[in-house]
Coordinates of C-alpha atoms in Angstrom, one line a residue:
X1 CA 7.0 40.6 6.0
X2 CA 8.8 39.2 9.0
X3 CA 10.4 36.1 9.0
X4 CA 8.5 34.1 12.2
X5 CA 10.8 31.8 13.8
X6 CA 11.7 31.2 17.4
X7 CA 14.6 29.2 19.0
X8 CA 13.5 26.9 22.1
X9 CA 16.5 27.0 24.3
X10 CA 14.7 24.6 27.0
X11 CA 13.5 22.0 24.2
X12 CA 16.4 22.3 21.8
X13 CA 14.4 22.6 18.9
X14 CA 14.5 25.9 16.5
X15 CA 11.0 26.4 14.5
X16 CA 11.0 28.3 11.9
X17 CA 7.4 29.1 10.3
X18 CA 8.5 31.3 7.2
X19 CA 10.3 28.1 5.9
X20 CA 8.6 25.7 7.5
X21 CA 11.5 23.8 9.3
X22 CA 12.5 21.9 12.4
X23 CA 16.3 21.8 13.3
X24 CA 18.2 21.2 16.2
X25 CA 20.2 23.7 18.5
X26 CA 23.9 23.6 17.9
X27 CA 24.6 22.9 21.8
X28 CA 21.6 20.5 22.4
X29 CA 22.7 18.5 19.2
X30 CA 26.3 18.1 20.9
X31 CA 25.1 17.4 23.7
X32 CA 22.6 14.5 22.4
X33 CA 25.8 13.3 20.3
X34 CA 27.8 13.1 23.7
X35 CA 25.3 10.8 25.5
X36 CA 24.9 8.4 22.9
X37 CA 29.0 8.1 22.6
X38 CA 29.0 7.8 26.3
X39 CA 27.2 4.3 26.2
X40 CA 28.5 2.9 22.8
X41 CA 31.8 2.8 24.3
X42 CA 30.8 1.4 27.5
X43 CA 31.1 -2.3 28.5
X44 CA 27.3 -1.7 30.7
X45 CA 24.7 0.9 31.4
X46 CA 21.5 1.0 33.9
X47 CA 18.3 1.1 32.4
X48 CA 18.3 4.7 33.2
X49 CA 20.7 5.9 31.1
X50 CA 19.0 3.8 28.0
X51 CA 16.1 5.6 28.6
X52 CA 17.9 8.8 28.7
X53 CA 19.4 8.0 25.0
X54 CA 16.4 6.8 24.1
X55 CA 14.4 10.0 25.7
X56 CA 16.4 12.4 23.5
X57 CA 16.1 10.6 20.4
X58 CA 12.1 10.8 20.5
X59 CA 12.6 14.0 21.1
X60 CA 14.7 15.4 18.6
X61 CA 12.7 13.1 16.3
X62 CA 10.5 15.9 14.8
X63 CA 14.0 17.9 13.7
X64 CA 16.2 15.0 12.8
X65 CA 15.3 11.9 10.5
X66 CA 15.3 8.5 11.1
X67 CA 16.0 9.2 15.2
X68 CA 12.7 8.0 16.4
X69 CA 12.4 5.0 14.5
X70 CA 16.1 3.5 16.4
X71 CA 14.0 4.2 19.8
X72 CA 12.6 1.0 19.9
X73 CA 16.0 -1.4 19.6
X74 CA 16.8 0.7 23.2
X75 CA 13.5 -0.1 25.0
X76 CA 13.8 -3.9 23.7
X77 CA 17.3 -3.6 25.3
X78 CA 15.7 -1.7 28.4
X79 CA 13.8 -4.8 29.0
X80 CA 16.2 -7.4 27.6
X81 CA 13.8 -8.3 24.6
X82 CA 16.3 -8.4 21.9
X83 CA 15.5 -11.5 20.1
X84 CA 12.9 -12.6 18.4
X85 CA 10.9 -15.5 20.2
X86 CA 11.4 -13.4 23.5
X87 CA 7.7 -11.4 24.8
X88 CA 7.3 -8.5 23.5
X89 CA 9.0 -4.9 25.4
X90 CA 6.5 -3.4 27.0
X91 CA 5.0 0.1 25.3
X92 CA 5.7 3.1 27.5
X93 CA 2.7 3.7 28.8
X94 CA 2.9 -0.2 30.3
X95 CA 6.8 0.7 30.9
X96 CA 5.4 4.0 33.6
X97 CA 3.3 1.5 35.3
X98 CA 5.2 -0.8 36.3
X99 CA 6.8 0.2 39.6
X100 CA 8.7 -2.7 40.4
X101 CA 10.8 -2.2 37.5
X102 CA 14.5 -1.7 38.7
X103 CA 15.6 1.1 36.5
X104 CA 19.3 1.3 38.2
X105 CA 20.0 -2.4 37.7
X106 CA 23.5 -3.0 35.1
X107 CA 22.7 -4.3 32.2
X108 CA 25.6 -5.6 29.3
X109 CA 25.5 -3.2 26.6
X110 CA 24.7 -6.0 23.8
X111 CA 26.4 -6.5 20.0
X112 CA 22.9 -5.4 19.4
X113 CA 22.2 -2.3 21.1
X114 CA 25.8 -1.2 20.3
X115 CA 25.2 -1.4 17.1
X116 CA 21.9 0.6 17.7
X117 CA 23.9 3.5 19.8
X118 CA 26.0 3.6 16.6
X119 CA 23.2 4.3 13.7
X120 CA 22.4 6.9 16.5
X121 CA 25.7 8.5 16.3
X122 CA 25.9 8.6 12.4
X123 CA 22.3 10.0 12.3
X124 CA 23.6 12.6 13.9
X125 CA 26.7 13.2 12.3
X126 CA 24.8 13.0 9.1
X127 CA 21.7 14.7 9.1
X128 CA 21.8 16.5 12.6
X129 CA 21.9 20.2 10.9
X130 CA 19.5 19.0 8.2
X131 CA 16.8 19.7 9.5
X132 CA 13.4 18.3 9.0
X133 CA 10.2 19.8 7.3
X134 CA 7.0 20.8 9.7
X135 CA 4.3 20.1 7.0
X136 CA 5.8 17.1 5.1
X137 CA 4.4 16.7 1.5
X138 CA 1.6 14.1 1.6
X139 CA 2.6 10.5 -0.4
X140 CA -1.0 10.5 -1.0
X141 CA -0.5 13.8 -3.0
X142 CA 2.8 13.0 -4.5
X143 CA 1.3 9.6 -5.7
X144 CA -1.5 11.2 -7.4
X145 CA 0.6 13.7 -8.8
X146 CA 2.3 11.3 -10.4
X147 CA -0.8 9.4 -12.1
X148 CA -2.2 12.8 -13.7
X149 CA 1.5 13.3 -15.3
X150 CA 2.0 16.4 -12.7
X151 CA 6.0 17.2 -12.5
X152 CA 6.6 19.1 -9.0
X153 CA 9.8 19.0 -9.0
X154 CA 11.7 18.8 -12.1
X155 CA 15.4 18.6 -10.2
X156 CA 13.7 15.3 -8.6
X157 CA 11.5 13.4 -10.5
X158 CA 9.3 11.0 -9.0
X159 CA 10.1 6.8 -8.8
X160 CA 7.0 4.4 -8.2
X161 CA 7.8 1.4 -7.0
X162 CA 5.0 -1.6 -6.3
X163 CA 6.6 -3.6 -3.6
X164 CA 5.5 -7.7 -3.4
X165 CA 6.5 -10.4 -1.8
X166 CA 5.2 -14.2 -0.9
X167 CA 7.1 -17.4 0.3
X168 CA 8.7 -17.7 -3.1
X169 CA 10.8 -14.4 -3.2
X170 CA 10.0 -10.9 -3.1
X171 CA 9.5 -8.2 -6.6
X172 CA 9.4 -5.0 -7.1
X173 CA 7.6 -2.9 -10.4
X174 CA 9.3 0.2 -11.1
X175 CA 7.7 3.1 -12.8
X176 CA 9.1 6.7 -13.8
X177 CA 5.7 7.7 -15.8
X178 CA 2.5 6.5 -15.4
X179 CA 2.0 4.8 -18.1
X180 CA 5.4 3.8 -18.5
X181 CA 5.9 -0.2 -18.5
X182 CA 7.0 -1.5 -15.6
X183 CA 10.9 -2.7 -14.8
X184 CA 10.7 -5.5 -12.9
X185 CA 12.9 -6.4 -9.9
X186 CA 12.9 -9.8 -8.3
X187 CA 14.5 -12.2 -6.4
X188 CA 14.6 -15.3 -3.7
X189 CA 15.0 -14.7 0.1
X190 CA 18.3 -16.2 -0.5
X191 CA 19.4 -13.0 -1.0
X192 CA 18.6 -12.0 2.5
X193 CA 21.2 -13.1 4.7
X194 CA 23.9 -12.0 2.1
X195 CA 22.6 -8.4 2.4
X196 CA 22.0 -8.8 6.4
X197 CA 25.2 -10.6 7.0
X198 CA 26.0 -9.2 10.3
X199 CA 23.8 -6.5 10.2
X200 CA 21.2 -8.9 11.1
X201 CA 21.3 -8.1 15.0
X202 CA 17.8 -10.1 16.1
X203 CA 17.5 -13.9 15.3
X204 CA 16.6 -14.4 12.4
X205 CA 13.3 -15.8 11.9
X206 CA 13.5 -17.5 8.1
X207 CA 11.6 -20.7 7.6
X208 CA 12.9 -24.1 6.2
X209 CA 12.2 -23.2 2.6
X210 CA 14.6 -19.4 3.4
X211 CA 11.2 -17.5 3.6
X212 CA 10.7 -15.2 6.8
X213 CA 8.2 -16.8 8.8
X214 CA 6.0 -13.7 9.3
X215 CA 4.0 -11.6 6.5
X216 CA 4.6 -8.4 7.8
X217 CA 9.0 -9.2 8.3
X218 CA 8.3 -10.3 5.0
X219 CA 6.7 -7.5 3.3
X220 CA 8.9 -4.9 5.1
X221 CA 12.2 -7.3 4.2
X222 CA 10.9 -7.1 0.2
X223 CA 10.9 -3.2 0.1
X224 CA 14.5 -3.6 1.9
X225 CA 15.5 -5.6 -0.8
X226 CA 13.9 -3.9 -3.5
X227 CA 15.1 -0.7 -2.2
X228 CA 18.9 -1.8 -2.5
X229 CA 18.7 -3.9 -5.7
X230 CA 16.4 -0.3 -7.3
X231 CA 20.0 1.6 -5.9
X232 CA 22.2 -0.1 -8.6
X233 CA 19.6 0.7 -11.5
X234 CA 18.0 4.1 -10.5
X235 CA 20.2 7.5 -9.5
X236 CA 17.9 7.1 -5.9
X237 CA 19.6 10.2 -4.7
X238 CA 18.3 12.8 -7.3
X239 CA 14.5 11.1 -7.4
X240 CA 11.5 11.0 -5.2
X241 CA 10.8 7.6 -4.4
X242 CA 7.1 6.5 -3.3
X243 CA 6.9 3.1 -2.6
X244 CA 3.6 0.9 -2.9
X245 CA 3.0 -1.9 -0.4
X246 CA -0.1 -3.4 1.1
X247 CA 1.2 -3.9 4.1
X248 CA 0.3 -1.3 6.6
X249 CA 2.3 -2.8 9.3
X250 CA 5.3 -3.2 7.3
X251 CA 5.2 0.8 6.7
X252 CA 4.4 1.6 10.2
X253 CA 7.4 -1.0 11.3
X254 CA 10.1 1.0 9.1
X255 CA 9.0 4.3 9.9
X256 CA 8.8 4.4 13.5
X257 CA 10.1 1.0 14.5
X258 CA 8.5 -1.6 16.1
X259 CA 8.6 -2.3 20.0
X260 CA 6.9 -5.5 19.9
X261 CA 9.2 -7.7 16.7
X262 CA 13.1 -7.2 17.3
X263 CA 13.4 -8.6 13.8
X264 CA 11.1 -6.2 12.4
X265 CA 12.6 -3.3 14.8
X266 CA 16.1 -4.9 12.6
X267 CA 14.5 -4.7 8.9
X268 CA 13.5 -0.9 10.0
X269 CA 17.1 0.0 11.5
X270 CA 18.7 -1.2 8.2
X271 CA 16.3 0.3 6.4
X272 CA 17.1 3.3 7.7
X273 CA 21.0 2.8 7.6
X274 CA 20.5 1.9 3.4
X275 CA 19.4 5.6 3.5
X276 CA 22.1 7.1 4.8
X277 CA 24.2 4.9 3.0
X278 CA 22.7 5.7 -0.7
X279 CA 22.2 9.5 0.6
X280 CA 18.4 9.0 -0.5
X281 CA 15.7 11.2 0.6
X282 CA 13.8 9.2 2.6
X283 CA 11.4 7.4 0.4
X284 CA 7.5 7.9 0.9
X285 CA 6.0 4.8 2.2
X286 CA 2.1 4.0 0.6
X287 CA -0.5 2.0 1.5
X288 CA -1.0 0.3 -1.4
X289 CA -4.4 0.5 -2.8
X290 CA -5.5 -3.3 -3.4
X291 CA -4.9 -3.8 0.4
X292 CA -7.7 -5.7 1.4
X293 CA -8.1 -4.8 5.5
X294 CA -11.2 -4.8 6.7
X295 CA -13.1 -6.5 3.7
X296 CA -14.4 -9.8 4.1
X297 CA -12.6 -13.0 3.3
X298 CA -15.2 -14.0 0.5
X299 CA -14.6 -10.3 -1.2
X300 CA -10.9 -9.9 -1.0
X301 CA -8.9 -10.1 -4.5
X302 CA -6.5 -13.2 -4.6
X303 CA -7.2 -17.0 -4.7
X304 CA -11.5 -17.3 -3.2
X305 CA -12.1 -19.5 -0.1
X306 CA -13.7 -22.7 -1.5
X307 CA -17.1 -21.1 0.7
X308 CA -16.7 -18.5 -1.5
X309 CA -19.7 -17.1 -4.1
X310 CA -17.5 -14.5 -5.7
X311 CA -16.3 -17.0 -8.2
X312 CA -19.9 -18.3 -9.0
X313 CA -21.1 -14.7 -9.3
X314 CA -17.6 -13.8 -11.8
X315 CA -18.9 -17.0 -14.0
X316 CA -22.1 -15.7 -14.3
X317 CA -21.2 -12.4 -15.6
X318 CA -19.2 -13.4 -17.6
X319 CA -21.4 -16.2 -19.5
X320 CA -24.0 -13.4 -19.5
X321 CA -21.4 -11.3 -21.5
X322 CA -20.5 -13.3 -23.6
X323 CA -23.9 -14.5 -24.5
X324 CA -25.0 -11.0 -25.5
X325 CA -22.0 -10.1 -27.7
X326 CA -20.0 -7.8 -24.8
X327 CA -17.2 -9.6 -23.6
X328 CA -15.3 -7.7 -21.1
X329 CA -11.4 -6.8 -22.3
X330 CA -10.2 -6.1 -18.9
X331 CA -11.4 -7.6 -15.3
X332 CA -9.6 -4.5 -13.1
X333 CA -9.6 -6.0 -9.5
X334 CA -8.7 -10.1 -10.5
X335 CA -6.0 -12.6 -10.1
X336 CA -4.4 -15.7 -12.2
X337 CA -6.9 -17.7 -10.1
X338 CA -10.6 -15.7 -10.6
X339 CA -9.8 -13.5 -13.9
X340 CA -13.0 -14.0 -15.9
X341 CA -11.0 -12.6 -19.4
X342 CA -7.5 -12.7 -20.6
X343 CA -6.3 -9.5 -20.1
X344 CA -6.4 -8.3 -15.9
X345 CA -5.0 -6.3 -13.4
X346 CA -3.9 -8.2 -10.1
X347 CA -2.8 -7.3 -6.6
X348 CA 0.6 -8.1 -6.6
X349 CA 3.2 -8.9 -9.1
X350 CA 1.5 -11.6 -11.4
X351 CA 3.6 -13.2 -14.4
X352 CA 0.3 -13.2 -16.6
X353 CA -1.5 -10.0 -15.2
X354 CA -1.4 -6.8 -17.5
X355 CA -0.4 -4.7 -14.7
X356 CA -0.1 -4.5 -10.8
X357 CA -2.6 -2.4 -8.8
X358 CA -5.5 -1.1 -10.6
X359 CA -5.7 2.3 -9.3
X360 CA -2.5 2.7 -10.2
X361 CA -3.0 2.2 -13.9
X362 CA -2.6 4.5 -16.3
X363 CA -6.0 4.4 -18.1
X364 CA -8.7 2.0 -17.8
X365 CA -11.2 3.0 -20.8
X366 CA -9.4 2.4 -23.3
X367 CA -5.6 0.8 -24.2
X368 CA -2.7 2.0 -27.3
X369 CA -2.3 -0.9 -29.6
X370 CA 1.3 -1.1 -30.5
X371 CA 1.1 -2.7 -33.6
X372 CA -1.9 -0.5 -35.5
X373 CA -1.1 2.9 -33.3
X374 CA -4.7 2.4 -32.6
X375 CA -6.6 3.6 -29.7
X376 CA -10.2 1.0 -28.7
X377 CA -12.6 1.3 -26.2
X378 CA -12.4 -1.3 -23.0
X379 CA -15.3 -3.0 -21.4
X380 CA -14.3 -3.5 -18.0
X381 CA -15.8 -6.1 -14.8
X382 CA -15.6 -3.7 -12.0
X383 CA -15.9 -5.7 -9.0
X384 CA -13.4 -4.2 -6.2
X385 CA -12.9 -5.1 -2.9
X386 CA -15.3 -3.3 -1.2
X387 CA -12.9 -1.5 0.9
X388 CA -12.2 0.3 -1.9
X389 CA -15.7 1.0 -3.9
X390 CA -15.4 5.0 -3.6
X391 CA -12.0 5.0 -4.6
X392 CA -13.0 2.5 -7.9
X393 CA -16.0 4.3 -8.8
X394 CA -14.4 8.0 -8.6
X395 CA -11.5 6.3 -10.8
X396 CA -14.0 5.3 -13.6
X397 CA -15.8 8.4 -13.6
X398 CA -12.7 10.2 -14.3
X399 CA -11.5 8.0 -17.0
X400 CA -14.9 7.6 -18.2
X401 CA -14.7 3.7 -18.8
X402 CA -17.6 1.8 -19.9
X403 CA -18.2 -1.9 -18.0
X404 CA -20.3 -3.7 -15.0
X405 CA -20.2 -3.0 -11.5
X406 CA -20.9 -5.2 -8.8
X407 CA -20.9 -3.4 -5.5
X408 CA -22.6 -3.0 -2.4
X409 CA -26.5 -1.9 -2.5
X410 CA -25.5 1.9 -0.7
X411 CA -28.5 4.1 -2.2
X412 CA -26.8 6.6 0.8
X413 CA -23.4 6.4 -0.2
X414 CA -21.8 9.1 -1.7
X415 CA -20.5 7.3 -4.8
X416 CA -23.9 6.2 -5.8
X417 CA -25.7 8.6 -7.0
X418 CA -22.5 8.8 -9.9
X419 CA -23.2 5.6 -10.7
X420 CA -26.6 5.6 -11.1
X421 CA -26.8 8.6 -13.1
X422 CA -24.1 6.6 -15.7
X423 CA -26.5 4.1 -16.3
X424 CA -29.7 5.5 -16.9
X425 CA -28.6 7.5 -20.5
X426 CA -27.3 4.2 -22.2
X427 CA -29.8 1.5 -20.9
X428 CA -33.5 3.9 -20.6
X429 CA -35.1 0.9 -21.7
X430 CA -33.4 -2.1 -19.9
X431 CA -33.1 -2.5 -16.0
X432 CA -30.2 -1.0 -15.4
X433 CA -29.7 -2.1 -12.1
X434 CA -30.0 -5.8 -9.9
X435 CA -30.3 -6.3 -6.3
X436 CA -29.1 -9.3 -5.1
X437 CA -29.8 -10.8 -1.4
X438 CA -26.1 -11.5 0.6
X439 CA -24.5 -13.0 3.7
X440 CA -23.8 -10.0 5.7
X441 CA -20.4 -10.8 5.8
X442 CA -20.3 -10.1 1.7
X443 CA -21.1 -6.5 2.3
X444 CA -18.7 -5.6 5.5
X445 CA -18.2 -2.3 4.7
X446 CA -21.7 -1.4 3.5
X447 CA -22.6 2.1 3.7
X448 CA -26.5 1.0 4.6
X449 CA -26.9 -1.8 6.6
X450 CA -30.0 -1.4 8.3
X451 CA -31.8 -1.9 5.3
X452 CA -31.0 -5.1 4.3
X453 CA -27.9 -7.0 3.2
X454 CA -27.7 -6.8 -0.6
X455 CA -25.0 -6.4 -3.7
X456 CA -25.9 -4.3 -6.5
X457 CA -25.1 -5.6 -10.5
X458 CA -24.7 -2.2 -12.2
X459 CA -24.3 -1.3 -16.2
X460 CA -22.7 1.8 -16.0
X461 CA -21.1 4.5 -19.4
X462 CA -19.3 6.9 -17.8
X463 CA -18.5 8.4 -21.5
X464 CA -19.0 11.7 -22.5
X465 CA -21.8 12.0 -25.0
X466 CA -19.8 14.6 -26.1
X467 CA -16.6 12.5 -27.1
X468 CA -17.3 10.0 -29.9
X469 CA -15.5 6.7 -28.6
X470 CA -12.2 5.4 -30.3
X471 CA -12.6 2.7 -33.1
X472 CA -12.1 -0.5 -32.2
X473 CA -8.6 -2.2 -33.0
X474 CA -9.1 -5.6 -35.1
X475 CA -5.6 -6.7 -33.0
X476 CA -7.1 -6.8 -29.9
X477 CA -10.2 -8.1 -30.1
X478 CA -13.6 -7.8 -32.1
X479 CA -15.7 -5.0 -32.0
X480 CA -18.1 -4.9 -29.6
X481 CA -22.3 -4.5 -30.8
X482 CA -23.1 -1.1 -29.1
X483 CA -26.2 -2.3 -27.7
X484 CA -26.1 -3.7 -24.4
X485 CA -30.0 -4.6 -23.6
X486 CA -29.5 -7.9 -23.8
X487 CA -26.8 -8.2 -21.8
X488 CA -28.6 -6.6 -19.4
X489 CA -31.7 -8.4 -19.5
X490 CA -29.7 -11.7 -18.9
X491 CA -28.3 -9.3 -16.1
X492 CA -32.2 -9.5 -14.7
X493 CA -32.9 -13.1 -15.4
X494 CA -30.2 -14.4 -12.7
X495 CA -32.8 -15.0 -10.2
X496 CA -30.6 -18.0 -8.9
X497 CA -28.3 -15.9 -7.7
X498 CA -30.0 -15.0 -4.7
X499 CA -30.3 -18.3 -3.4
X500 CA -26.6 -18.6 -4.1
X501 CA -25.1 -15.9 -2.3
X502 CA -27.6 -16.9 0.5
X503 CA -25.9 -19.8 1.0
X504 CA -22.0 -18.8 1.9
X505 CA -21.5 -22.3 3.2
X506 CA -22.2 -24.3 -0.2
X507 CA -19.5 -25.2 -2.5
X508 CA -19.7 -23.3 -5.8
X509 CA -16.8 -23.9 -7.8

């Protein structure tokens, strides 16, 4: 075969299909080099000539890395918007609409947007040839790789890194197998103006206690951090790093920018300059799958509103457990504050939880005891945010765990049916199966709502009948009575509940 490439002489850009590549022409590349020396050296400049810069950044974006996401620092300059408790710059399409806008005014070329022009200029110089992948590999992919064991790419093995942060400080989990433990990395935000010093072009924005103000600065300032501190304990530049967050707006901020924060526009410039610096590829940037956008306030993992059910509905299980000999080993989707057992798996970075992220846990039907070499069966609460119910159920099906489920009454959702099915060969005889009356705002995301508001208590066995389950190991805890009726007939018997959950506005706790 051929090899199917094509050099655009009017955009710059050289495609090249048979390798799957974007680069820049040599000229062009000079040429956008040129320009953005041409105004780093200058003492002004007319909104015009920004734009220009900033015009041939986004456009050689696609064929050189981190260009686009240094756009935004020049249309905050365009519009003298450079700190941080200034309005936002507008977006372009509000920036072509507004046709009293003197585009050949002089402006000062700023510390800021100097500094700016220059991460322009060593872009260039340092990845300008480079070129940049048309079909970039999918995080999402890479991540799950990574779970199952998969090595892609044995000259760069894969990093996963669950990035955290809250007013106290900011942590980082670091993993280099899945079911490798963790090493932590943490620290205080009084780290932060040390490694921003005078980098930090925006005003800063930290609170009394040394804490950025904002959640989003915040979460995209920890994986700053945690990126640098990771540098002096990992060989970065030979390993694929995915990061976790679950911040969505902290990932969109450092990979393209952000228009409307200067101080998050900063975070993502220096984000972008600790790349060049380390010589990393640039890390993938996940959404981190406890995020809880979109799921309603009572249902989200973390501390429960004091309107809250969930806690009321966690005791009850768990009393019924106990009662009928099952205790659960592991609640998956908890925190310090709601964990019905010992053991858990929390959002973030928890001193006392087992592990950080529950999808992202290596195996959640049964656990290695170091002390016996034993392997034992887990009985897990399954009780996600709701956001995340196909992902949960699809994750116990594959690692056939054994447990309750409480999710959203969906006869029409795809992951039912799955569910169902695991309950009906362990519990024939017992109702397998209770439908509880909700607020509507407990079952946001439900995947039926025109017939009713309800939650769904589910016994589920994903086991194969095939595979004979591991004995259980006397160090962890005692074994567990193999039939489960009565726990689900206590299961049935929780006719208060309804009334409960009925009432969002009563204090349960």
């Amino acid at each position: 075969g051929h090899s199917v490439a094509q050099g655009g002489p009017f955009t710059g850009v050289h495609i090249d299909t048979l390798h799957g590549r974007y680069s820049m022409l040599a000229d062009k590349l000079a040429s956008m080099r040129a320009t953005f020396a041409a105004l780093v050296n200058a003492e002004s400049a007319t909104p015009r000539l920004l734009a220009q810069a900033r015009g041939k950044a986004a456009h050689y974006g696609c064929a050189v890395q981190h260009l686009a996401s240094i756009c935004p620092a020049l249309t905050q300059a365009i519009h003298q918007a450079e700190t941080a408790f200034c309005l936002p710059a507008p977006d372009l399409t509000e920036e072509a609409s507004n046709s009293d806008f003197d585009w050949d005014q002089s402006l000062r070329i700023s510390t800021r947007t100097r500094a700016a022009l220059a991460l322009l200029i060593r872009v260039t110089d340092q990845l300008g040839s480079a070129g940049q992948p048309m079909w970039p590999a999918s995080p999402t992919i890479a991540f799950e790789d990574f779970t199952r064991g998969v090595d892609t790419d044995p000259s760069a093995p894969t990093i996963v890194a669950l990035s955290h942060s809250s007013p106290a400080g900011w942590g980082w989990a670091l993993r280099t197998r899945p079911n490798s433990v963790p090493t932590l990395l943490h620290g205080s935000w009084a780290l932060a103006p040390a490694l921003l010093g005078a980098a930090w072009m925006a005003q800063p924005v930290f609170e009394a206690s040394g804490a950025p103000q904002d959640a989003t600065q915040r979460q995209a300032l920890a994986i700053l951090l945690g990126f640098h501190a990771a540098s002096r304990l990992c060989d970065l530049p030979a390993a694929s790093l995915i990061i976790r967050t679950n911040s969505p707006a902290s990932i969109t901020a450092l990979q393209h920018g952000s228009t409307a924060d200067p101080a998050l526009q900063d975070i993502a410039m220096l984000f972008q300059a600790a790349c060049l610096e380390l010589r990393t590829r640039r890390p993938a940037l996940l959404a981190h799958a406890s995020g809880t956008k979109g799921v309603a306030p009572e249902l989200r993992t973390g501390p429960p509103g004091p309107d809250s059910s969930t806690p009321a509905l966690r005791r009850i299980l768990h009393n019924a457990a106990t009662t009928s000999g099952n205790s659960f080993s592991l609640d998956v989707f908890a925190s310090s504050s709601d964990r019905i057992c010992a053991r858990y798996f929390s959002a973030g970075i928890e001193t006392d939880s087992e592990g950080c992220d529950a999808l992202s846990q290596p195996n959640w039907a049964q656990s290695h005891c170091p002390t016996c070499d034993h392997t034992r069966p887990e009985f897990i609460l399954l009780y996600p945010p709701f956001n995340l119910v196909k992902e949960a159920i699809q994750r116990a099906r594959q690692e056939q765990a054994q447990g309750v489920a409480v999710v959203p009454y969906a006869p029409n959702a795809p992951w039912w049916h799955s569910l169902i099915t695991a309950s009906r060969p362990v519990w024939a005889k017992a109702a397998s199966l209770r439908k509880l009356h909700c607020c509507p705002t407990y079952v946001g995301n439900q995947s039926n709502p025109s017939s009713g508001h309800f939650i769904a208590v589910i016994a589920f066995d994903f086991w194969a009948e095939a595979s004979p389950r591991p004995p259980s190991c006397i160090h962890m805890h005692l074994p567990r009575p193999a039939d489960t009726g009565r726990l689900l007939q206590d299961l049935s018997d929780m006719e208060t509940l309804d009334a409960l959950l009925a009432s969002p506005h009563k204090d349960t706790r």
